[in-house]
XYZ file of C-alpha atoms in Angstrom:
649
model
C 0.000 0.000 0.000
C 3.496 1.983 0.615
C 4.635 3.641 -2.298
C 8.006 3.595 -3.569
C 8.225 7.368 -3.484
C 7.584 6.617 0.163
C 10.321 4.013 0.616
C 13.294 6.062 -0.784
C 12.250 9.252 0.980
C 12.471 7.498 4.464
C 15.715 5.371 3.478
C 17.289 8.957 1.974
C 16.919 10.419 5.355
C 18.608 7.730 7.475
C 20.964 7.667 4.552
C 22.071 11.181 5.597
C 21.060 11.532 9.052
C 21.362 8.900 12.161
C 17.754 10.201 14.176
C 15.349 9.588 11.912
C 11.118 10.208 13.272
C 8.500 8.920 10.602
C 4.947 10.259 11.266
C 1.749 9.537 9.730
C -1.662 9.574 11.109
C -3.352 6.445 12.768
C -3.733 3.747 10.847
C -1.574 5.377 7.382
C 1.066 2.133 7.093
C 4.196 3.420 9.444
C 5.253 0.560 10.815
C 4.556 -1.973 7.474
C 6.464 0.936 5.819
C 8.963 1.032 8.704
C 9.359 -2.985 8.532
C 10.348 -2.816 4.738
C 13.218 -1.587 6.028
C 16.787 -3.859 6.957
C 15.940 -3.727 10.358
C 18.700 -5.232 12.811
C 16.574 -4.619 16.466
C 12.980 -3.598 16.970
C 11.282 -2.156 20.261
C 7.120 -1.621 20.033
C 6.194 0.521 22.948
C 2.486 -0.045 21.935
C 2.075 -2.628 25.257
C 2.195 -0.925 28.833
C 5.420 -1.608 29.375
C 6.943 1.380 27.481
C 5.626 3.296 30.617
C 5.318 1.081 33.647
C 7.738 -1.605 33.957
C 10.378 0.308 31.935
C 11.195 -2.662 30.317
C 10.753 -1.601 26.769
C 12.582 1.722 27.664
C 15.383 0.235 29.067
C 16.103 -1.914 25.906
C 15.971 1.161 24.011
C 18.276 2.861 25.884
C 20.812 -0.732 25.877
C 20.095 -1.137 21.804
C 21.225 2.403 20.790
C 24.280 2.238 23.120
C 25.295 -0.705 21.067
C 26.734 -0.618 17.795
C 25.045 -2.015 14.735
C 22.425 -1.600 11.747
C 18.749 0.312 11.841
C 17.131 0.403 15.563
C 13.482 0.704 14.770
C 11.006 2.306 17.999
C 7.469 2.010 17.298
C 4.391 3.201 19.038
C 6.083 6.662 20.052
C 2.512 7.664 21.109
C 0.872 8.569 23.859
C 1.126 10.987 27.358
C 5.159 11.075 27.882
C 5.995 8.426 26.007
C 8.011 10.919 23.516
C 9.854 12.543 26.876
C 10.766 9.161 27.861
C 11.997 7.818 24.768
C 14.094 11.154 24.766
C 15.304 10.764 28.016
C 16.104 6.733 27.420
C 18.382 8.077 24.795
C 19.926 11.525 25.861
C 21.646 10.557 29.355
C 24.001 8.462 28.685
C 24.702 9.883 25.560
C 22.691 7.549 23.681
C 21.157 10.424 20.818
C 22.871 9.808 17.886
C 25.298 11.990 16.699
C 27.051 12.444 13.585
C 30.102 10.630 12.613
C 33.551 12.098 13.297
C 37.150 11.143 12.587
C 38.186 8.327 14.278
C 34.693 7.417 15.610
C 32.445 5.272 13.613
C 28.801 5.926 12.121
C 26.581 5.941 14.994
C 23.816 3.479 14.698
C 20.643 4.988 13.545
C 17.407 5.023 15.204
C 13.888 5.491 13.762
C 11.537 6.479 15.549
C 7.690 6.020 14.139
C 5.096 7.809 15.670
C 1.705 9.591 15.099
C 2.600 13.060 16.022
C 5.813 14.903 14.856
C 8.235 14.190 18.451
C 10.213 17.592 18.218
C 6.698 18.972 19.028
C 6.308 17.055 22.116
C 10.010 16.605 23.161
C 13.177 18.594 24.074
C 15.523 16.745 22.116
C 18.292 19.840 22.414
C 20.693 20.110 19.605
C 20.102 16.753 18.182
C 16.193 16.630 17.339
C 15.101 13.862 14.885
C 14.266 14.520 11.209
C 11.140 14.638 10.553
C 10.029 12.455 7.181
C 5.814 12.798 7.036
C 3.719 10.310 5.382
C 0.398 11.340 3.743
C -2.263 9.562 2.127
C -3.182 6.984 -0.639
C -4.371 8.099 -3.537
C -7.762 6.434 -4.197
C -6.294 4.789 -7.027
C -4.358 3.047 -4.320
C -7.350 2.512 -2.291
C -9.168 0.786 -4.811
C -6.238 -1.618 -5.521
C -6.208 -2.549 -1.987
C -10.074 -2.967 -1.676
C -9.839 -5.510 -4.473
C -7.119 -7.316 -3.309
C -9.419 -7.653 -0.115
C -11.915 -9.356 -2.474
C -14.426 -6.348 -2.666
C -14.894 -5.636 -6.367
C -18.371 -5.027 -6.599
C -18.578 -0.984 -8.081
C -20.434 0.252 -5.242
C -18.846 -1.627 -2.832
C -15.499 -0.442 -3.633
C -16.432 3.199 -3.635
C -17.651 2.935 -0.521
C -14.322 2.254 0.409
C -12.890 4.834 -0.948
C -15.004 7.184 -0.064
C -14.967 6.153 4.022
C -11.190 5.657 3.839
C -10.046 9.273 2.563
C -6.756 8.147 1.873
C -5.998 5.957 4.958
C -4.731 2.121 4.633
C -6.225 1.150 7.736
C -9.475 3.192 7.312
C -9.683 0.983 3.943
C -8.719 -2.309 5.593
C -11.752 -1.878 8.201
C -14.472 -0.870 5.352
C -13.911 -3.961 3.746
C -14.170 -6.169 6.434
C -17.403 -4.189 7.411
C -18.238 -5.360 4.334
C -17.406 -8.784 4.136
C -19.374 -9.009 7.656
C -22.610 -7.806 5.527
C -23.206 -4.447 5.931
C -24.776 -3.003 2.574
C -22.913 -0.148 0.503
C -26.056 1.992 0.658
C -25.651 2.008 4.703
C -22.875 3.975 5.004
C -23.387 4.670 8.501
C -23.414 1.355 9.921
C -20.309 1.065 8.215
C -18.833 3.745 9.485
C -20.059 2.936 12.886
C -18.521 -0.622 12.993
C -15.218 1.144 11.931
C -15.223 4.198 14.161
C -15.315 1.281 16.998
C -11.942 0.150 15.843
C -10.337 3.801 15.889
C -11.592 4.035 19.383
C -9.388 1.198 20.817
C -6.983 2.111 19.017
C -6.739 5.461 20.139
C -6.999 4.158 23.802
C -2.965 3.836 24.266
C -3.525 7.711 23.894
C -5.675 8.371 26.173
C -7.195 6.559 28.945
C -11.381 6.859 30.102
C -14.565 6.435 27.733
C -15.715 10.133 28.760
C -13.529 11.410 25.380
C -14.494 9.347 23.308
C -18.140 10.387 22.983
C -16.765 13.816 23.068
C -14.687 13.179 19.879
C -17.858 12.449 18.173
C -19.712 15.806 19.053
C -16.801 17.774 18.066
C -16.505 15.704 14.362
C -20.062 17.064 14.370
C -19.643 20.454 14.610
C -16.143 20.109 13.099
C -14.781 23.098 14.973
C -15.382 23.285 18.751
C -14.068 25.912 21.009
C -14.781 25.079 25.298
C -17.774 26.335 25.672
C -19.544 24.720 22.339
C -17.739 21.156 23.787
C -19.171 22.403 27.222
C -17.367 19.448 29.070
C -14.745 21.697 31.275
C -11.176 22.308 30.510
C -10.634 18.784 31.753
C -12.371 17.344 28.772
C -11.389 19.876 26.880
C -7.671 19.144 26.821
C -7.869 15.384 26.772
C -9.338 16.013 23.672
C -6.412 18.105 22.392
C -3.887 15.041 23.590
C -5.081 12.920 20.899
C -3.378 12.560 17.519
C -6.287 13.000 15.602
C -7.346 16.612 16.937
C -5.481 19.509 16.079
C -5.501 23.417 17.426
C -7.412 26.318 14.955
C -7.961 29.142 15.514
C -11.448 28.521 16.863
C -10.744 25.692 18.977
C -10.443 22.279 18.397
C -10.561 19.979 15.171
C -10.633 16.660 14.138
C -8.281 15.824 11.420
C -9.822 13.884 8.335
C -10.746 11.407 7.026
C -11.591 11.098 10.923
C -13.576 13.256 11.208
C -16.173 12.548 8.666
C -16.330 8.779 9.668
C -16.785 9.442 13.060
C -19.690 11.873 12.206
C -21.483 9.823 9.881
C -21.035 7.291 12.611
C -22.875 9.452 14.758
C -25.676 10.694 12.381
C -26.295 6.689 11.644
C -26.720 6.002 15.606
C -28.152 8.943 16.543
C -29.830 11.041 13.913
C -31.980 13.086 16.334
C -29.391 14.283 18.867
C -26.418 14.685 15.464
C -29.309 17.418 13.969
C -29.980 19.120 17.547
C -25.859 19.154 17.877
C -25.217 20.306 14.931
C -28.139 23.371 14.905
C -27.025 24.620 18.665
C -23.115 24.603 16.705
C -24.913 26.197 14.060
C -26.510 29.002 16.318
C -23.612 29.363 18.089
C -21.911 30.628 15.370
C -24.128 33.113 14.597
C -24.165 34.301 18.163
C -20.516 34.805 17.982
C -20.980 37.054 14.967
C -23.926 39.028 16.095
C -23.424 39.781 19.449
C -19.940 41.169 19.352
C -17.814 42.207 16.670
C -14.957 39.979 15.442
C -11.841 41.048 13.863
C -11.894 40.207 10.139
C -9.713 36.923 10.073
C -11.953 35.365 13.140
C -15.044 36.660 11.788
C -13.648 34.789 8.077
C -13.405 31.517 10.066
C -16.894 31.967 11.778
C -18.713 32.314 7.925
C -16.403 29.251 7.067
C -17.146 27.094 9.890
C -21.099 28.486 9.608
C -21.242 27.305 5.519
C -19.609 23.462 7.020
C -22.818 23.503 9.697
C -25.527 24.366 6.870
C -25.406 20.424 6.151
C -26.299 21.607 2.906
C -24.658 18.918 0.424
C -23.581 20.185 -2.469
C -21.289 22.849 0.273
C -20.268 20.119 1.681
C -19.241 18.237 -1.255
C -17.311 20.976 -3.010
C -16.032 23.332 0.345
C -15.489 20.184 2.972
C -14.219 17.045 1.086
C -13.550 14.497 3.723
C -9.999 14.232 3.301
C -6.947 15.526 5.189
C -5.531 18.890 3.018
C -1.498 19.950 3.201
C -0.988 23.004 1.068
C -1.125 26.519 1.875
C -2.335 29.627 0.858
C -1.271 33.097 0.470
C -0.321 35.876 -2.105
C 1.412 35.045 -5.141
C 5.537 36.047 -4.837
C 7.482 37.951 -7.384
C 8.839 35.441 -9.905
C 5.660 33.064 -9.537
C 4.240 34.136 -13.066
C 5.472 30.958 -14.940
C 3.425 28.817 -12.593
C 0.462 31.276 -12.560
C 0.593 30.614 -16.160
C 0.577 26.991 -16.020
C -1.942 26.344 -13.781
C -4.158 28.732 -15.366
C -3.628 26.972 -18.557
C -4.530 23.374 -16.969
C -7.493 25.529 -15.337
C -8.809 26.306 -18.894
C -8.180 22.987 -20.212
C -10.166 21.881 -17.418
C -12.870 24.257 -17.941
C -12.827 23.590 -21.960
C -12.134 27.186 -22.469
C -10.307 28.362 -26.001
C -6.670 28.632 -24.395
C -5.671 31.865 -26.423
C -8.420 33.686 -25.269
C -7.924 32.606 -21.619
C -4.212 33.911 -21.955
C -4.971 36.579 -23.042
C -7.479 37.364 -20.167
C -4.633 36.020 -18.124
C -1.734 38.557 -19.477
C -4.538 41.516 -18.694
C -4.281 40.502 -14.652
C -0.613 40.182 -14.699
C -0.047 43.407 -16.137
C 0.676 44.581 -12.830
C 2.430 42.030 -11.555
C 1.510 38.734 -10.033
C -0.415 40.332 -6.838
C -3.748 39.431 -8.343
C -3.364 35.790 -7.798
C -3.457 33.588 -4.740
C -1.235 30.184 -4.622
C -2.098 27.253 -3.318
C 1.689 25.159 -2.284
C 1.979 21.821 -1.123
C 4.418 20.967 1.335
C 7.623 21.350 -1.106
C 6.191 24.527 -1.806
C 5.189 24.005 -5.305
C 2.151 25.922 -6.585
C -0.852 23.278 -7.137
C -3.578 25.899 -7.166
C -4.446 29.324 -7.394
C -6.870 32.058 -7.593
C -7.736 35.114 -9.787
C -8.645 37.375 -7.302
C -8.242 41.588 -7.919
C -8.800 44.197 -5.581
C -11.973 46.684 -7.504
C -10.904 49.696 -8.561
C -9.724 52.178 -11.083
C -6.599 49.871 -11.559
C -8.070 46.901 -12.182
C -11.408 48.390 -14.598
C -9.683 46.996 -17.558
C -8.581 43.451 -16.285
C -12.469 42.676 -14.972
C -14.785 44.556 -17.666
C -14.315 41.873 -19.962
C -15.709 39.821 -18.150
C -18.680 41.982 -16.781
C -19.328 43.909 -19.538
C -22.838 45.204 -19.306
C -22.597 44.589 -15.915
C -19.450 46.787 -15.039
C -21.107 50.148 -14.296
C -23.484 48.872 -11.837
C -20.729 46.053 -10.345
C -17.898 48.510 -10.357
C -18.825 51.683 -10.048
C -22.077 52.348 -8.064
C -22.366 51.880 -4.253
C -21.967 47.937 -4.194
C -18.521 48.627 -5.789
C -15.316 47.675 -4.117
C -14.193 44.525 -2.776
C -13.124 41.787 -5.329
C -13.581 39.881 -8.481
C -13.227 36.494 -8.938
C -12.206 35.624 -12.338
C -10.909 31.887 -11.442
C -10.270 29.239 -9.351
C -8.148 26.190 -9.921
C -7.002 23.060 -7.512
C -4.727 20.331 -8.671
C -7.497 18.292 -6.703
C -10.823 18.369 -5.044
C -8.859 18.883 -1.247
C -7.117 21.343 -3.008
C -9.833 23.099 -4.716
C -11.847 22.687 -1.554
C -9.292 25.182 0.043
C -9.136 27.523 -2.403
C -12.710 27.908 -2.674
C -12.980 28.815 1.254
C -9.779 30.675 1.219
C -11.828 32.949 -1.680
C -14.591 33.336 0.810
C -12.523 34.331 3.215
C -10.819 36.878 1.742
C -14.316 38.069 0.943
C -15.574 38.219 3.990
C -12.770 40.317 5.133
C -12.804 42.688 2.031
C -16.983 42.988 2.316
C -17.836 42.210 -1.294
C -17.289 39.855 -4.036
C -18.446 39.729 -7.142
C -17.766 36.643 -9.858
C -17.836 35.811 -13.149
C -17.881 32.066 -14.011
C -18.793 30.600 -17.099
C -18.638 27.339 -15.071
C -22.133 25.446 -13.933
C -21.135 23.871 -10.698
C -19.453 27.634 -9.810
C -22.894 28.556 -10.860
C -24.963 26.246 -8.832
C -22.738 26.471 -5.518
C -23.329 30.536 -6.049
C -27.035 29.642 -6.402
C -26.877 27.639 -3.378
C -24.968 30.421 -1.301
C -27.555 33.044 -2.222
C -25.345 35.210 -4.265
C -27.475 37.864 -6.142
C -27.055 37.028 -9.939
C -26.817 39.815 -12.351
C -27.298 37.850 -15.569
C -25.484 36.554 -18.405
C -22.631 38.835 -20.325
C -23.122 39.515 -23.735
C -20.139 37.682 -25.221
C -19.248 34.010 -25.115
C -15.629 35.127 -23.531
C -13.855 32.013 -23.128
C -15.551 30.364 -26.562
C -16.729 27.531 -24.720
C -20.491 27.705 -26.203
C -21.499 29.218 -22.379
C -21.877 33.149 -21.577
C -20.087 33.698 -17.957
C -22.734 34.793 -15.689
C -22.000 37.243 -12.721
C -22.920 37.401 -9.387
C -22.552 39.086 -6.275
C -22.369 39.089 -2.614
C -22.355 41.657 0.220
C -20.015 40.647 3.241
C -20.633 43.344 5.497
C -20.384 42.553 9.430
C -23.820 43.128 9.768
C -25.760 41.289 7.513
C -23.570 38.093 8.120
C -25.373 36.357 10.562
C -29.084 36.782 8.561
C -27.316 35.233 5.258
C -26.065 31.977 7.602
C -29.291 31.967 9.195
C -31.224 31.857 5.720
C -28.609 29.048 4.205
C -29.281 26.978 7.645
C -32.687 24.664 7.251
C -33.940 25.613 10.344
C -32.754 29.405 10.708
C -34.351 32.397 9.813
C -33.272 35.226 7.765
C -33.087 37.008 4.394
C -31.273 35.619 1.721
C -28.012 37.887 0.659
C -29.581 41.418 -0.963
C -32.853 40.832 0.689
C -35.736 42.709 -0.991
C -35.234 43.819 -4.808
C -35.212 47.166 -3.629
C -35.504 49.967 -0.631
C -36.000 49.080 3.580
C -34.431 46.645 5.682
C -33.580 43.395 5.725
C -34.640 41.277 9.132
C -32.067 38.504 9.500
C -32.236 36.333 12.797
C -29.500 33.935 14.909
C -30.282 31.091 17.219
C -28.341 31.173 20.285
C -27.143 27.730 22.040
C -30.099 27.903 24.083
C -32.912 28.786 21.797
C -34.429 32.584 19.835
C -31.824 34.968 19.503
C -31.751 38.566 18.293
C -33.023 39.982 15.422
C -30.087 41.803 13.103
C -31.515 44.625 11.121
C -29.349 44.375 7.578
C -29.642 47.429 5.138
C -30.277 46.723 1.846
C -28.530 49.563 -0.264
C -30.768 51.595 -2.636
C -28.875 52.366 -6.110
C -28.406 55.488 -6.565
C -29.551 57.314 -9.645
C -26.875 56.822 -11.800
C -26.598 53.157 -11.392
C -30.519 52.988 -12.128
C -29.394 55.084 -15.752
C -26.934 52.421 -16.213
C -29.202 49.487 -15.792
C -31.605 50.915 -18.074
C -29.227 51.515 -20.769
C -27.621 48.269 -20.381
C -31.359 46.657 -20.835
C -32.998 48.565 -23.603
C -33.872 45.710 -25.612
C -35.609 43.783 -22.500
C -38.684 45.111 -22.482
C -39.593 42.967 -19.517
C -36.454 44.383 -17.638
C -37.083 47.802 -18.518
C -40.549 47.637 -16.814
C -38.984 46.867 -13.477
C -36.894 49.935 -13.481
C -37.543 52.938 -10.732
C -37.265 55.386 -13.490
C -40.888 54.194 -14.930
C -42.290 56.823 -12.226
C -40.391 60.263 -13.507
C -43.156 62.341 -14.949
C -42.991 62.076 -18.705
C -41.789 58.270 -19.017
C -44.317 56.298 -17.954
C -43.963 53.284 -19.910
C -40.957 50.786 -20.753
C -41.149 52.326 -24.228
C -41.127 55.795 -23.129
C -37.822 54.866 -20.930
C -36.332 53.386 -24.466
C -37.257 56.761 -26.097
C -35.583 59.294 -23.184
C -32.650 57.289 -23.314
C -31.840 57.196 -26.752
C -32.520 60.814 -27.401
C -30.918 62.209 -24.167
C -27.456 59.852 -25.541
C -27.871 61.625 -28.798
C -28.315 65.095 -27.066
C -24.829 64.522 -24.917
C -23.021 63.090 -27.685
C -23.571 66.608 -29.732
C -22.647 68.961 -26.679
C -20.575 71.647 -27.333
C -18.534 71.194 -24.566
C -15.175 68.402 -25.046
C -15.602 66.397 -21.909
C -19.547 65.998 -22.226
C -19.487 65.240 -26.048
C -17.148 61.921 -25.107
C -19.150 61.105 -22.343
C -22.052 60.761 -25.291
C -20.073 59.439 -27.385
C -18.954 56.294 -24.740
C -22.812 55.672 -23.874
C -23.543 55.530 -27.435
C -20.988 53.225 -28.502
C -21.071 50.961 -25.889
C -25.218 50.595 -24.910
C -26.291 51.482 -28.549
C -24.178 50.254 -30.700
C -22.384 47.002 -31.607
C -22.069 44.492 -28.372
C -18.646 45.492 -27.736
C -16.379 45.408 -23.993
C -15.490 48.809 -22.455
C -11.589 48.098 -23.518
C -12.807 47.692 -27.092
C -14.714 50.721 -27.189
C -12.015 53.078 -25.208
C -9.737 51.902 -27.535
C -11.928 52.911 -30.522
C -12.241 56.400 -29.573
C -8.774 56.409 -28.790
C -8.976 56.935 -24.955
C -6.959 56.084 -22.274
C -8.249 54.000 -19.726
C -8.285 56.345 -17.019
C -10.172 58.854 -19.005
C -12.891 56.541 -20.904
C -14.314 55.352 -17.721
C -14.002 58.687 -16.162
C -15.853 59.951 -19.096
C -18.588 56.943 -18.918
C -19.260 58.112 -15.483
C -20.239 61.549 -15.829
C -22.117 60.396 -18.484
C -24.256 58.206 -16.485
C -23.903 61.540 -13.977
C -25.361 63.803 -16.993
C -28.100 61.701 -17.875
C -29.362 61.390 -14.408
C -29.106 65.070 -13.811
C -31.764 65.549 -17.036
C -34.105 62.776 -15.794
C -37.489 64.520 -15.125
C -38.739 65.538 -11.832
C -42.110 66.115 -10.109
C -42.817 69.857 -9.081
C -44.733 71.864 -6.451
């Protein structure tokens, strides 16, 4: 189940150094790795003795003293056991060092554990190396579920599905399995596997009281003291255990644990997993309502919200149940040769025309690689990335493309600001997974988003999030045979908790924009312990120009044009009365004597009554820089709305 990858990595590093710690989660083939090894002596601390009779600590201590070939200690896991394994091998001198004239190679020692040791141990100057090993690939998952005899299709994806990557994870769906258990019940499966983990995890941790712990906080994935509500006591014997790691909201369970031991849960107890997971639920919306977090925290509180909405096709795309190891953060100077790349397998992927994705590409790098966010795995290679550029002046002719009709209102009227999301790419779904929340984040902390996608599952999840759509663009961009549609979102602190509220089944609230137009918003949380308080969210009212904008940008929509505010100036009246004003008023501006006014007309007549072209294509028509054509288009829009009629007396 090893790789060979695997193999030379771990033999390289006792190769070159004598203190050698491989680390792995439970169950992800250490020690059958470990034992592929030429192993002269072995110690397994796994049995009591490690700790209370001393006697496997005392043959470490006599094996490493002695020369000889590979010393392999197992089990390294548990309360102490790392300190006294350090200790066995530090007093007497025991630590290997490195080799020295006239004194031989010391003999080198692996030590295999769940955990990384340097985090648990003072090991001084002479701290193992660290070699980590991750998970199958579920190509490798399959193979091993056939060798265990499963083949049927269903069957076998079960597997790999409840496994995420983890031999032993793999090893125990089959036999639940062979012992009957359907591939539609994926519950009892996971139940009859989460068992095992359990036991296992006992030479961690002493007591039962944990271990029904463990499975509330794989329910709400993210659980800080108070949400656990079992004491600091509880609280930190939860934090011991290999499996649960520290965020910045609390505690975790690492995957694929975590989603087995919740669909565990859900199978045994499907009342008391929905009541856990809606107090989690309106916890989190307490936390953003009643006080006022800073950005990042309040970014981890919408994440950790969107995981509690149950809502599949979130879950599916944002929470994949498998463990993730790159990072993310702003692409570096010197990066644009992988920015290319990946963008290139990201239209590929998308079955976008690849010249006309470059070309969208070269527009965002003209300034230099800071509209992109990377995505590196744990060499630090870029494996994903996303397109994501700060609204403004600078950036007008980078997004318009891809907005076109939609630019004025998106990037220009009182929505404006924030970002644009012009794409998203992961090598793989884990890695796509993170991009797509690290998007959100940034979002949330910026207060707006708005996106472009020519994509239908970006479509659907944006449906499914409650983004306001603004329609189709006029051009078939990417030449894909699909117009990108656009979207939006407001992120402000306030109206946060009403938008997780109305994606929750059970909450209340308004979805994001609330009512087409005017008033307020009411949005809602549920606190642990029932109601909560009502959030009033303003829902901005365009402003005039914006309204001129829309108009224009609709004037063969008859049915659009009847929805528009400016219906109710005196003198309109009608959808076809609208068309009339506008195209005359255009005309009017376009012929003004003065310079500045007469380009203004000219933009708005080029661009909303003539031929469908972008803003770039029409600025460079009339031979304007960029600066000035869309400073131009919006005193137009200013002009036009000054001359709309107005009731007197």
């Amino acid at each position: 189940m090893e790789t060979t990858d695997d193999l030379a990595r771990l033999q390289a590093a006792l190769d070159a150094h004598a203190l050698v710690n491989l680390t792995g989660g439970l169950g992800s083939g250490k020690s059958r790795l470990a034992r592929r090894l030429a192993v002269a002596a072995a110690v397994d601390l796994a049995g009591d003795a490690g700790l209370a009779g001393d006697d496997s600590l005392s043959a470490v201590r006599r094996l490493a003293a002695q020369p000889g070939a590979l010393l392999l200690v197992d089990s390294v896991d548990g309360p102490g056991r790392a300190e006294a394994v350090a200790a066995a091998l530090d007093p007497a001198g025991n630590v290997p060092g490195p080799a020295s004239p006239g004194r031989p190679r010391p003999r080198p020692v692996l030590l295999v554990s769940r955990l990384p040791l340097r985090a648990a141990a003072d090991w001084g100057g002479r701290a193992p190396v660290t070699v980590a090993l991750g998970p199958r690939s579920a190509a490798a998952v399959e193979a091993q579920a056939r060798e265990a005899g499963i083949t049927d299709p269903e069957s076998v994806a079960l597997v790999v599905r409840l496994a995420g990557g983890v031999p032993l994870l793999a090893d125990l769906a089959c036999r639940a399995l062979h012992a009957g258990i359907a591939p539609d019940v994926p519950g009892a499966a996971a139940d009859r596997m989460a068992g095992e983990v359990l036991e296992r995890l006992g030479r961690e941790r002493s007591g039962q009281r944990w271990r029904h712990a463990l499975r509330l906080l794989a329910t709400v994935r993210t659980g800080d003291e108070r949400l656990l509500a079992g004491g600091p006591g509880l609280f930190e014997a939860l934090a011991g255990l290999s499996l649960v790691r520290r965020e910045r909201l609390g505690l975790t369970v690492r995957e694929p644990y975590r989603s087995l031991f919740e669909t565990a849960y859900r199978w045994r107890r499907p009342q008391a997993y929905e009541e856990v997971r809606s107090r989690a639920a309106g916890y989190r919306r307490a936390l953003l309502s009643e006080r006022t977090p800073e950005p990042r925290e309040r970014a981890g509180l919408v994440e950790e919200g969107l995981f509690l909405t149950g809502d599949p096709l979130v879950r599916t795309t944002l929470f994949p149940p498998a463990e993730e190891f790159s990072r993310i953060g702003p692409a570096r100077p010197g990066e644009a040769d992988d920015i290319g790349r990946l963008m290139h397998r990201w239209a590929v992927r998308g079955g976008f025309d690849v010249r006309r994705s470059e070309r969208i590409v070269e527009r965002w790098l003209d300034d230099g690689p800071t509209a992109f966010r990377l995505a590196r795995d744990r060499e630090g290679r870029p494996v994903g990335l996303a397109a994501l550029l700060p609204v403004g002046a600078d950036t007008e002719a980078g997004i318009e493309p891809l907005l076109q009709q939609h630019a004025t209102d998106l990037l220009g009227g009182p929505g404006s600001g924030g970002l644009f999301l012009g794409a998203a790419y992961g090598a793989d779904p884990v890695v796509h997974a993170q991009v797509l929340r690290d998007i959100l984040g940034q979002a949330v902390r910026a207060g707006h988003l708005v996106v472009s996608t020519a994509s239908p599952d970006y479509q659907a999840l944006l449906h499914t999030l409650s983004f306001r759509p603004h329609g189709g663009i006029r051009d078939d961009v990417y030449r894909c045979g699909r117009r990108p549609e656009v979207y939006s979102h407001d992120f402000g602190a306030a109206g946060l908790p009403g938008w997780m509220g109305a994606l929750t089944p059970d909450g209340v609230g308004s979805p994001a924009g609330g009512p087409a137009a005017g008033g307020t918003a009411a949005g809602g949380t549920v606190g642990p312990g029932g109601p909560g308080i009502p959030v009033q969210v303003p829902v901005p009212v365009p402003d005039v120009p914006v309204l001129v904008a829309r108009a224009l940008a609709r004037l063969g929509d008859p049915a659009e044009l009847a929805r528009s505010p400016l219906l109710a100036r005196p003198g309109i009246g009608s959808p076809a009365g609208l068309r009339t004003w506008l195209r005359d008023a255009v005309a009017e501006l376009a012929a003004a004597d003065a310079p500045a006014d007469a380009e203004a007309g000219a933009i708005l007549r080029e661009y909303y009554l003539g031929r469908s072209r972008t803003h770039h294509q029409v600025a460079r028509r009339l031979h304007l820089s960029r600066a000035t054509y869309f400073r131009r288009l919006r005193r137009g829009l200013a002009l036009l709305a000054a001359r709309l009629p107005v009731r007197t007396g």
